[in-house]
Coordinates of C-alpha atoms in Angstrom, one line a residue:
Chain A
M5 CA 22.2 -13.5 -9.9
V6 CA 19.6 -10.9 -9.2
G7 CA 15.8 -11.4 -8.9
L8 CA 13.0 -8.9 -9.4
V9 CA 9.7 -9.6 -7.8
D10 CA 6.9 -7.6 -9.2
C11 CA 3.2 -7.7 -8.1
D12 CA 0.7 -8.2 -10.9
N13 CA -1.6 -5.2 -11.1
F14 CA -0.8 -4.5 -7.5
F15 CA -3.6 -2.1 -6.3
C16 CA -6.3 -4.1 -8.1
S17 CA -5.0 -7.4 -6.8
C18 CA -5.1 -6.0 -3.2
E19 CA -8.8 -5.1 -3.6
R20 CA -9.5 -8.6 -4.9
V21 CA -8.0 -10.5 -2.0
F22 CA -11.1 -9.6 0.1
R23 CA -13.6 -9.5 -2.8
P24 CA -13.6 -12.9 -4.4
D25 CA -16.8 -11.8 -6.3
L26 CA -14.6 -9.4 -8.3
A27 CA -12.0 -12.1 -9.4
R28 CA -12.9 -11.7 -13.1
V29 CA -14.6 -8.3 -13.0
P30 CA -12.8 -5.4 -14.7
L31 CA -11.8 -3.0 -12.0
V32 CA -9.8 0.2 -11.6
V33 CA -8.3 2.1 -8.6
L34 CA -8.6 5.9 -8.6
S35 CA -6.1 8.5 -7.5
N36 CA -6.5 10.8 -4.5
N37 CA -9.7 12.7 -4.6
D38 CA -11.1 10.1 -7.0
G39 CA -9.5 12.1 -9.8
C40 CA -8.3 9.6 -12.4
V41 CA -7.5 6.0 -13.0
V42 CA -4.1 5.0 -11.5
A43 CA -4.4 1.2 -11.7
R44 CA -6.3 -1.2 -14.0
S45 CA -7.0 -4.9 -13.8
A46 CA -6.1 -7.0 -16.9
E47 CA -9.8 -7.0 -17.8
A48 CA -10.0 -3.2 -17.7
K49 CA -6.9 -2.9 -19.8
K50 CA -8.4 -5.2 -22.4
M51 CA -11.5 -3.0 -22.5
G52 CA -9.3 -0.1 -23.5
V53 CA -9.3 1.9 -20.2
R54 CA -6.1 3.9 -20.3
E55 CA -4.1 4.9 -17.3
G56 CA -4.7 8.5 -16.2
L57 CA -8.3 8.5 -17.6
P58 CA -10.3 11.0 -15.5
Y59 CA -13.0 9.3 -13.5
Y60 CA -15.8 11.3 -15.0
Q61 CA -14.7 10.2 -18.5
L62 CA -14.6 6.6 -17.3
L63 CA -18.3 7.0 -16.3
E64 CA -19.1 8.6 -19.6
Q65 CA -17.3 5.9 -21.7
F66 CA -18.5 2.9 -19.8
P67 CA -21.9 4.0 -18.5
D68 CA -23.2 0.4 -18.0
G69 CA -21.4 0.1 -14.7
K70 CA -19.5 -3.0 -15.7
I71 CA -16.2 -1.5 -14.5
V72 CA -15.9 -1.4 -10.7
A73 CA -14.0 1.6 -9.4
F74 CA -12.2 1.9 -6.0
S75 CA -10.8 4.9 -4.2
S76 CA -7.2 4.2 -3.4
N77 CA -6.8 2.5 0.0
Y78 CA -3.2 3.0 0.9
T79 CA -3.6 1.5 4.3
L80 CA -4.6 -1.8 2.7
Y81 CA -2.0 -1.7 0.0
G82 CA 0.8 -0.8 2.5
D83 CA -0.1 -3.7 4.7
L84 CA -0.2 -6.3 2.0
S85 CA 3.1 -4.9 0.6
A86 CA 4.7 -5.2 4.0
R87 CA 3.6 -8.8 4.3
I88 CA 5.0 -9.7 0.8
M89 CA 8.3 -8.0 1.6
Q90 CA 8.5 -10.0 4.9
I91 CA 8.0 -13.3 3.0
L92 CA 10.7 -12.3 0.5
R93 CA 13.1 -11.5 3.4
D94 CA 12.3 -14.8 5.0
E95 CA 13.3 -16.7 1.8
A96 CA 16.0 -14.7 0.0
P97 CA 19.5 -13.9 1.2
D98 CA 19.0 -10.1 0.8
V99 CA 16.1 -8.0 -0.3
I100 CA 16.0 -4.4 -1.5
Q101 CA 12.5 -3.0 -1.7
Y102 CA 12.3 -0.7 -4.7
S103 CA 8.7 0.5 -4.6
I104 CA 5.4 -0.5 -2.9
D105 CA 5.1 -3.5 -5.3
E106 CA 8.6 -4.3 -6.4
A107 CA 11.7 -5.7 -4.8
F108 CA 15.1 -6.8 -5.9
L109 CA 16.5 -10.1 -4.5
V110 CA 20.2 -10.4 -4.1
L111 CA 20.9 -14.0 -4.9
D112 CA 24.7 -14.0 -4.6
G113 CA 26.0 -17.4 -3.7
V114 CA 22.8 -19.2 -4.5
G115 CA 23.5 -22.0 -7.0
E116 CA 21.8 -21.9 -10.4
D117 CA 20.7 -25.4 -10.0
G118 CA 17.1 -25.4 -8.7
L119 CA 16.9 -21.6 -8.9
K120 CA 13.9 -21.8 -11.2
Q121 CA 12.1 -24.2 -8.9
W122 CA 13.0 -22.1 -5.9
G123 CA 11.5 -19.0 -7.7
E124 CA 8.3 -20.8 -8.6
R125 CA 7.9 -22.0 -5.0
L126 CA 8.5 -18.4 -3.7
C127 CA 5.8 -16.9 -5.9
A128 CA 3.4 -19.7 -4.9
K129 CA 4.2 -19.0 -1.3
V130 CA 3.4 -15.3 -1.6
L131 CA 0.2 -16.1 -3.4
R132 CA -0.9 -18.6 -0.7
Y133 CA 0.1 -16.5 2.3
T134 CA -1.3 -13.2 1.0
G135 CA -3.5 -13.9 -2.0
M136 CA -1.3 -11.7 -4.1
P137 CA -0.1 -12.8 -7.5
V138 CA 3.6 -11.9 -8.1
S139 CA 6.0 -12.5 -10.9
L140 CA 9.7 -13.1 -10.6
G141 CA 12.5 -12.6 -13.1
I142 CA 16.0 -13.9 -12.4
A143 CA 19.0 -12.7 -14.4
P144 CA 22.7 -11.6 -14.1
S145 CA 21.7 -7.9 -13.7
K146 CA 18.9 -5.8 -12.4
T147 CA 17.8 -4.5 -15.8
L148 CA 17.8 -8.0 -17.2
A149 CA 15.8 -9.3 -14.2
K150 CA 13.2 -6.6 -14.9
V151 CA 13.0 -7.9 -18.5
A152 CA 12.7 -11.4 -17.3
S153 CA 9.9 -10.5 -14.8
R154 CA 7.9 -9.1 -17.7
Y155 CA 8.1 -12.5 -19.5
A156 CA 7.2 -14.3 -16.2
K157 CA 4.1 -12.1 -15.9
K158 CA 3.1 -12.4 -19.6
Y159 CA 3.3 -16.1 -20.2
P160 CA 1.7 -18.6 -17.9
G161 CA 4.1 -21.3 -19.1
Y162 CA 6.8 -19.8 -16.9
R163 CA 4.7 -20.6 -13.8
K164 CA 5.5 -17.0 -12.5
C165 CA 9.3 -17.4 -12.6
C166 CA 11.5 -16.7 -15.6
L167 CA 15.2 -17.5 -15.3
M168 CA 17.5 -15.9 -17.8
A169 CA 20.7 -17.8 -17.1
N170 CA 22.6 -18.2 -20.4
E171 CA 23.5 -16.2 -23.5
T172 CA 20.9 -17.9 -25.7
Q173 CA 18.1 -17.0 -23.3
R174 CA 19.4 -13.4 -23.0
R175 CA 19.5 -12.8 -26.7
K176 CA 16.1 -14.4 -27.3
A177 CA 14.5 -12.3 -24.5
L178 CA 16.0 -9.0 -25.6
E179 CA 15.2 -9.7 -29.3
S180 CA 11.5 -9.3 -28.8
F181 CA 11.7 -6.7 -26.1
P182 CA 10.8 -3.1 -27.1
V183 CA 13.7 -0.8 -26.2
E184 CA 11.3 1.9 -24.8
D185 CA 10.2 -0.6 -22.2
V186 CA 13.7 -1.2 -20.9
W187 CA 14.2 0.1 -17.3
G188 CA 16.2 3.3 -17.4
I189 CA 15.4 4.2 -21.0
G190 CA 13.5 7.4 -20.8
R191 CA 11.3 8.9 -23.5
R192 CA 14.1 11.1 -24.9
I193 CA 16.6 8.4 -25.3
S194 CA 14.0 6.1 -26.7
A195 CA 12.9 8.7 -29.3
S196 CA 16.5 9.2 -30.4
L197 CA 17.1 5.5 -30.6
Q198 CA 13.9 5.0 -32.7
M199 CA 15.3 7.6 -35.2
Q200 CA 18.3 5.5 -35.7
G201 CA 16.2 2.4 -36.2
V202 CA 17.0 0.9 -32.9
T203 CA 13.7 -0.6 -31.7
T204 CA 14.6 -3.7 -29.7
A205 CA 16.6 -4.1 -26.5
L206 CA 19.0 -6.4 -28.3
Q207 CA 19.7 -3.8 -31.0
F208 CA 20.6 -1.3 -28.2
A209 CA 22.7 -3.8 -26.4
S210 CA 24.6 -4.5 -29.6
L211 CA 25.6 -0.9 -30.3
P212 CA 29.3 0.0 -29.7
K213 CA 29.9 0.9 -26.1
D214 CA 31.8 4.1 -26.9
M215 CA 29.0 5.4 -29.0
V216 CA 26.4 4.7 -26.3
R217 CA 28.6 6.5 -23.7
K218 CA 29.1 9.5 -26.0
R219 CA 25.4 9.9 -26.9
Y220 CA 23.6 8.8 -23.8
H221 CA 26.1 9.5 -21.1
V222 CA 26.7 7.6 -17.9
T223 CA 23.1 6.4 -17.4
G224 CA 22.8 5.2 -20.9
E225 CA 26.1 3.3 -20.6
Q226 CA 24.9 1.8 -17.3
T227 CA 21.8 0.4 -18.9
W228 CA 23.8 -0.9 -21.9
R229 CA 26.2 -2.7 -19.5
E230 CA 23.3 -4.1 -17.5
L231 CA 21.7 -5.4 -20.7
N232 CA 25.0 -7.1 -21.5
G233 CA 24.9 -8.9 -18.2
E234 CA 26.9 -6.7 -15.9
D235 CA 25.2 -5.8 -12.6
V236 CA 26.3 -2.2 -12.2
I237 CA 23.3 -0.3 -10.9
R238 CA 23.6 0.3 -7.1
L239 CA 20.3 0.4 -5.3
E240 CA 21.7 0.7 -1.8
C241 CA 22.4 4.3 -2.5
M242 CA 18.9 5.0 -3.9
S243 CA 16.8 3.3 -1.4
D244 CA 17.6 5.0 1.9
T245 CA 18.2 8.6 0.8
K246 CA 16.1 11.1 2.6
K247 CA 14.3 13.6 0.4
K248 CA 15.7 17.1 0.3
T249 CA 12.4 18.7 -0.8
I250 CA 8.9 17.3 -0.3
M251 CA 6.0 18.5 -2.3
T252 CA 2.3 17.7 -2.0
S253 CA 0.1 19.1 -4.7
R254 CA -3.1 18.1 -6.4
S255 CA -5.6 19.2 -9.0
F256 CA -9.1 19.8 -7.6
P257 CA -12.0 17.7 -8.7
G258 CA -13.7 20.9 -9.8
M259 CA -12.5 24.5 -9.7
L260 CA -12.4 26.6 -6.6
T261 CA -12.9 30.3 -6.1
E262 CA -13.2 30.8 -2.4
M263 CA -10.4 31.5 -0.1
A264 CA -11.8 29.2 2.6
D265 CA -12.0 26.2 0.2
L266 CA -8.5 26.7 -1.1
G267 CA -7.4 27.0 2.5
T268 CA -8.8 23.6 3.4
H269 CA -6.8 22.0 0.6
V270 CA -3.6 23.9 1.4
A271 CA -3.9 23.0 5.0
N272 CA -4.2 19.3 4.0
Y273 CA -1.1 19.5 1.8
A274 CA 0.9 21.2 4.5
A275 CA -0.2 18.6 7.0
R276 CA 0.9 15.9 4.5
C277 CA 4.3 17.5 4.2
A278 CA 4.6 17.6 7.9
V279 CA 3.9 13.9 8.2
K280 CA 6.4 13.0 5.5
L281 CA 9.0 15.1 7.2
R282 CA 8.4 13.4 10.6
R283 CA 8.5 10.0 9.0
Q284 CA 12.0 10.6 7.8
Q285 CA 13.0 12.3 11.1
S286 CA 13.6 15.6 9.3
V287 CA 12.7 19.3 9.8
C288 CA 12.4 22.0 7.1
E289 CA 13.5 25.6 7.0
M290 CA 11.1 26.9 4.4
V291 CA 7.6 26.3 3.2
T292 CA 6.3 27.4 -0.2
V293 CA 2.6 27.6 -1.2
F294 CA 1.5 27.9 -4.8
I295 CA -1.9 28.2 -6.5
Q296 CA -2.8 27.9 -10.2
S297 CA -5.8 28.7 -12.3
N298 CA -7.0 26.2 -14.9
H299 CA -4.6 26.5 -17.8
F300 CA -6.9 24.5 -20.1
R301 CA -9.6 27.1 -19.8
E302 CA -8.3 30.0 -21.9
D303 CA -11.6 31.7 -21.7
L304 CA -11.0 32.3 -18.0
L305 CA -8.7 34.7 -16.3
Q306 CA -5.3 33.1 -15.7
Y307 CA -3.3 33.5 -12.5
D308 CA -0.4 31.6 -10.9
A309 CA 1.3 32.7 -7.7
S310 CA 3.5 31.4 -5.1
A311 CA 5.1 32.6 -1.8
S312 CA 7.5 31.3 0.7
H313 CA 8.1 31.6 4.4
T314 CA 11.3 30.9 6.2
F315 CA 11.1 29.5 9.8
A316 CA 13.4 31.0 12.4
T317 CA 14.0 27.5 13.6
A318 CA 13.5 24.5 11.3
T319 CA 10.3 22.6 12.0
A320 CA 8.2 19.6 11.2
T321 CA 5.1 20.3 13.4
T322 CA 1.7 20.1 11.7
G323 CA 0.6 23.3 13.5
E324 CA 3.4 25.5 12.4
L325 CA 3.4 24.3 8.8
V326 CA -0.3 24.7 8.4
N327 CA -0.4 28.1 10.0
A328 CA 2.5 29.4 7.9
S329 CA 0.9 27.9 4.7
L330 CA -2.4 29.6 5.4
R331 CA -0.8 33.0 6.0
L332 CA 1.1 32.6 2.7
L333 CA -2.2 31.7 0.9
E334 CA -3.8 34.8 2.2
K335 CA -1.0 36.8 0.7
I336 CA -1.2 35.4 -2.8
Y337 CA -5.0 34.8 -3.1
R338 CA -6.9 36.9 -5.6
Q339 CA -10.7 37.0 -5.9
G340 CA -12.4 36.1 -9.2
I341 CA -10.0 33.4 -10.2
Y342 CA -11.1 29.8 -10.9
Y343 CA -8.3 27.8 -9.2
K344 CA -7.5 24.3 -10.4
R345 CA -4.4 23.4 -8.6
A346 CA -2.5 24.2 -5.4
G347 CA 0.5 22.8 -3.6
V348 CA 2.8 23.0 -0.6
M349 CA 6.5 22.4 -0.9
V350 CA 9.0 22.2 2.0
S351 CA 12.7 22.7 1.4
G352 CA 15.9 23.2 3.4
V353 CA 15.2 19.7 4.8
G354 CA 17.6 18.5 7.4
S355 CA 17.9 16.0 10.2
A356 CA 15.7 16.8 13.2
L357 CA 18.7 15.7 15.4
A358 CA 20.9 18.5 14.1
L359 CA 18.4 21.2 14.9
Q360 CA 19.9 24.7 15.2
P361 CA 17.5 26.7 17.3
D362 CA 17.0 30.4 16.8
L363 CA 18.5 32.3 19.8
F364 CA 15.7 34.7 20.3
E365 CA 12.5 33.2 19.0
F366 CA 12.8 29.5 19.9
N367 CA 10.8 28.3 22.8
P368 CA 12.0 24.7 23.6
A369 CA 9.0 24.0 25.9
E370 CA 6.5 25.0 23.3
R371 CA 8.2 23.0 20.6
A372 CA 8.3 19.9 22.8
K373 CA 4.6 20.3 23.4
Q374 CA 3.9 20.6 19.7
M375 CA 6.0 17.6 18.9
N376 CA 4.1 15.6 21.5
V377 CA 0.9 16.5 19.9
C378 CA 2.3 15.5 16.5
A379 CA 3.5 12.2 17.9
A380 CA 0.1 11.4 19.2
L381 CA -1.4 12.5 15.9
D382 CA 0.9 10.2 13.9
S383 CA 0.3 7.3 16.3
I384 CA -3.5 7.5 16.0
N385 CA -3.5 8.1 12.3
G386 CA -1.0 5.2 11.9
R387 CA -3.3 2.8 13.7
M388 CA -6.7 4.0 12.6
G389 CA -6.0 5.1 9.1
A390 CA -4.7 8.3 7.6
D391 CA -6.7 11.5 8.4
T392 CA -8.6 10.0 11.3
V393 CA -7.5 13.0 13.4
V394 CA -6.9 16.2 11.6
L395 CA -6.7 19.9 12.4
G396 CA -10.0 21.9 12.0
A397 CA -8.3 23.9 9.2
Q398 CA -8.1 20.6 7.2
Q399 CA -11.8 20.1 7.1
Y400 CA -14.7 21.7 5.2
R401 CA -17.4 23.3 7.2
Q402 CA -20.8 22.1 6.1
K403 CA -23.9 23.8 7.4
S404 CA -26.8 21.5 8.3
A405 CA -30.1 21.9 6.4
D406 CA -31.6 24.1 9.0
G407 CA -28.5 26.2 9.1
K408 CA -28.1 26.0 12.8
S409 CA -25.3 23.5 13.3
V410 CA -22.0 23.0 11.4
K411 CA -20.6 19.7 10.4
F412 CA -16.9 19.1 9.6
V413 CA -16.0 16.9 6.6
N414 CA -12.6 15.6 5.6
A415 CA -11.4 17.3 2.4
I416 CA -9.8 14.3 0.7
R417 CA -12.5 12.5 -1.2
R418 CA -12.4 8.7 -1.1
A419 CA -16.0 7.9 -1.7
L420 CA -15.4 4.5 -3.1
K421 CA -12.7 3.2 -0.6
S422 CA -12.8 -0.4 0.5
P423 CA -12.7 -1.2 4.2
D424 CA -9.2 -1.5 5.9
Y425 CA -9.6 -5.3 5.9
T426 CA -6.2 -6.0 7.4
T427 CA -5.7 -3.3 9.9
V428 CA -9.1 -2.5 11.4
L429 CA -10.6 -5.3 13.4
G430 CA -14.1 -6.4 12.2
S431 CA -13.9 -4.9 8.7
F432 CA -13.4 -8.3 7.2
E433 CA -16.7 -10.2 7.6
V434 CA -17.3 -13.9 6.9
C435 CA -20.8 -15.5 6.9
Chain B
M5 CA -18.5 7.9 28.0
R6 CA -15.3 9.4 26.8
V7 CA -13.2 6.7 28.5
K8 CA -15.3 4.0 26.9
Q9 CA -14.7 5.5 23.4
M10 CA -11.0 5.6 23.9
R11 CA -11.0 2.0 24.9
T12 CA -12.8 1.0 21.8
L13 CA -10.2 2.8 19.8
I14 CA -7.3 1.0 21.4
L15 CA -9.0 -2.4 21.1
Y16 CA -9.5 -1.9 17.4
K17 CA -5.8 -1.9 16.5
S18 CA -4.5 -5.1 15.0
H19 CA -0.8 -5.1 14.6
V20 CA 0.0 -8.7 13.5
S21 CA 3.7 -8.5 13.7
V22 CA 4.2 -6.5 16.9
R23 CA 5.1 -8.4 20.0
L24 CA 3.0 -7.5 23.0
A25 CA 5.1 -8.4 26.0
L26 CA 5.2 -6.8 29.3
P27 CA 8.1 -4.4 29.3
Y28 CA 10.7 -4.6 32.0
A29 CA 13.8 -2.6 32.8
D30 CA 16.7 -4.7 31.5
G31 CA 20.1 -3.5 32.5
G32 CA 21.3 0.0 32.4
V33 CA 23.5 0.8 35.4
Q34 CA 21.7 0.0 38.6
A35 CA 22.9 0.8 42.1
G36 CA 22.5 -1.6 44.9
F37 CA 21.8 -5.3 44.8
P38 CA 20.4 -6.8 41.6
S39 CA 16.8 -7.9 41.9
P40 CA 16.4 -11.6 42.8
A41 CA 13.5 -11.7 40.3
Q42 CA 15.7 -10.7 37.4
D43 CA 16.4 -14.3 36.4
Y44 CA 12.7 -14.9 35.8
L45 CA 11.9 -11.7 33.9
S46 CA 12.0 -13.2 30.4
E47 CA 8.9 -15.3 31.1
T48 CA 6.1 -13.2 29.7
I49 CA 3.1 -14.4 27.8
D50 CA 2.7 -12.9 24.4
L51 CA -0.6 -13.8 22.7
N52 CA 0.6 -12.5 19.4
H53 CA 3.4 -15.0 19.6
E54 CA 1.2 -17.8 20.9
L55 CA -1.7 -17.5 18.5
I56 CA 0.1 -16.3 15.3
E57 CA 2.4 -18.8 13.8
H58 CA 2.7 -17.1 10.4
P59 CA 2.3 -13.3 10.9
S60 CA 2.5 -12.4 7.1
A61 CA -0.2 -15.0 6.4
T62 CA -2.6 -14.2 9.3
F63 CA -5.7 -12.1 8.9
Y64 CA -8.6 -11.3 11.4
A65 CA -12.2 -11.8 10.3
R66 CA -15.4 -11.1 12.1
V67 CA -18.2 -13.8 12.1
V68 CA -21.5 -12.8 10.6
G69 CA -24.6 -15.1 10.8
D70 CA -25.2 -18.3 12.7
S71 CA -24.2 -21.2 10.5
M72 CA -21.7 -22.5 13.0
I73 CA -23.7 -21.7 16.2
E74 CA -23.9 -25.3 17.4
E75 CA -20.2 -25.4 18.0
G76 CA -20.3 -22.1 19.8
I77 CA -19.2 -19.8 17.0
A78 CA -21.5 -16.9 17.0
E79 CA -22.0 -13.6 15.3
G80 CA -19.4 -11.1 16.3
D81 CA -16.7 -13.7 17.2
L82 CA -13.3 -13.0 15.9
L83 CA -11.4 -15.5 13.7
V84 CA -7.7 -15.8 13.4
V85 CA -7.2 -17.0 9.9
D86 CA -3.9 -18.5 8.9
R87 CA -3.5 -18.8 5.1
A88 CA -0.2 -20.7 5.5
L89 CA -1.9 -23.7 7.0
E90 CA -2.6 -26.6 4.6
P91 CA -6.3 -27.4 4.8
E92 CA -7.0 -30.7 6.4
H93 CA -10.1 -32.9 6.9
G94 CA -12.1 -31.4 9.8
D95 CA -10.5 -27.9 9.6
L96 CA -12.7 -24.9 10.2
A97 CA -12.0 -22.7 7.1
V98 CA -12.9 -19.5 5.4
C99 CA -13.9 -20.7 1.9
C100 CA -14.6 -18.9 -1.3
L101 CA -17.6 -20.5 -3.1
N102 CA -18.7 -18.9 -6.4
G103 CA -17.4 -15.5 -5.4
E104 CA -18.7 -15.5 -1.8
F105 CA -17.1 -16.1 1.5
T106 CA -18.4 -18.9 3.7
L107 CA -17.3 -20.2 7.1
K108 CA -17.6 -24.0 7.3
R109 CA -15.9 -27.2 8.4
L110 CA -14.1 -29.1 5.6
R111 CA -15.0 -32.7 5.0
L112 CA -12.5 -34.2 2.5
L113 CA -13.8 -37.4 0.9
D114 CA -12.3 -40.0 -1.4
G115 CA -11.9 -38.9 -5.0
N116 CA -11.1 -35.3 -4.2
R117 CA -14.7 -34.7 -3.1
V118 CA -15.2 -31.8 -0.7
M119 CA -18.2 -31.1 1.5
L120 CA -18.7 -27.9 3.5
M121 CA -20.3 -28.7 6.8
P122 CA -22.3 -26.2 8.8
S123 CA -22.9 -26.5 12.5
N124 CA -26.5 -25.6 12.5
R125 CA -29.4 -27.9 11.8
R126 CA -31.2 -25.3 9.8
Y127 CA -28.4 -25.3 7.2
R128 CA -27.6 -28.1 4.8
P129 CA -24.1 -29.4 4.0
I130 CA -22.8 -28.2 0.6
E131 CA -21.1 -30.6 -1.8
I132 CA -18.6 -28.9 -4.1
C133 CA -19.6 -29.9 -7.7
E134 CA -17.7 -29.6 -10.9
G135 CA -18.1 -26.2 -12.3
D136 CA -18.2 -24.6 -8.9
D137 CA -15.6 -21.9 -8.3
F138 CA -14.2 -23.1 -5.0
R139 CA -11.1 -22.6 -3.0
V140 CA -10.1 -22.5 0.7
W141 CA -9.2 -18.8 1.5
G142 CA -7.7 -19.7 4.8
V143 CA -7.8 -22.1 7.7
V144 CA -9.2 -20.7 11.0
A145 CA -6.5 -21.3 13.6
Y146 CA -8.3 -19.8 16.5
T147 CA -11.7 -18.3 17.4
I148 CA -11.8 -15.5 19.9
K149 CA -15.0 -14.6 21.7
S150 CA -15.9 -12.3 24.5
N151 CA -17.5 -14.2 27.4
R152 CA -18.9 -11.1 29.0
R153 CA -21.3 -10.2 26.2
R154 CA -24.1 -12.8 26.7
R155 CA -25.8 -13.5 23.4
T156 CA -28.5 -16.0 24.4
R157 CA -30.4 -16.2 27.6
L158 CA -29.3 -19.4 29.4
W159 CA -31.3 -19.2 32.6

């Protein structure tokens, strides 16, 4: 059997652990730069707040301030996630973490007797240890476990754990499960199925196998087999793969026209890419910078551009990536454009251990120095919170009122962030 | 000045799961006689290990206010809160009462009655009534205080 543990409204629940006053208050968590809603509590969903709603529209639609908004606090979410995963590892024979708030439990060899009680106790333990509500679905395959977890979340009668052990339970669960909500059924397949009158997961699972394979290829067939109780999706291959390209790109809260402002953002995206590369012990051969005007504003001059730079020796240092990115930006920047989006992408990603240095331009001593600086940077930012120490290029310069001194301000906006309760001593206060 | 700031930075980290033991060279190939002390090297004291029984359930909180001052718990003290511990009569606990955190001793009485006991004559005990939204957030396993920072003038 396979279990799927899924945290209920993960980001919102994290915020509530340290804010009991918000237990029943509708709340949302915003994306980077406080752009739009990425997570909603059950109360906020009920009020009709949709995912992806821009923050300024949220303020317009609900001006009475009844909805509490938080900037995303990934330090807090990451810490609570790690605690939950540790508890799962303590209890289950094998755990495969699938995302920040989901994990599959491999329950091979665990008898079905008492599995339901075991699952209920597991969810209760996570809640007691961390304050985080989680739901668990147990079924013969991963896709069915996902279905079961939805039922566990939706109906309190399951006491957070839904076990789908026999054929009757499977048919009953799939009968009332919309096919578009099945894990692995994308929008295209779902649309095509709807056209044929296939609306429930059970109808899909009852289609002839050959037909499914012909129309929806290997992945469709995989989902079909999973819904029929065969555990065929292999996660081990998915979880540990290193990314071959890494991209960091964002829309700006407003529109930008100045080279200096764009540069601050581009520097931040490049630094982010560098951190991601180092986290997976990789280096990249090429960096690409792109900038875009606001495509929704047809009244304004439109301009998209991108440029790439190839490194003589593959790198992952913040300094080199930021420098190269800023030089690329200078190349493609045009005045008089209202820019809405920019991004940095690194490619040619390979292992840092298999580095092939350029014969003429590579200076090992300089690279070692740069890597030391980066290691120190990662260590401080890991302990103290992301963006505690950044390059000057990553910050806005703000002149003081008298114009004499200059203040540096971090570019990523997190005006509504909660304290790092679990990782910074003293931020969790008790009277 | 700079050194002091650095120390504050380091002190502020709070890795719950990391073991902080004194490192020692263990093995590798060594020439000459083995050190006679080698047999005793495993004996290090690791406060993370001693004070934290359940790492995934342990959180640190800072005391604000003086409601527990008469048992020596003062503003600024650090609480090691272990949510895995079953609350018992007499435990010091971080409680949630009607949406607010409060640090009190638990008095568990017959008939599931609960009283929250302060350690300060200026505060009254609180009896939990029906209709109150109450739960124990976590039991305080240890209180950590600095003895070099004198809060009250004793002589």
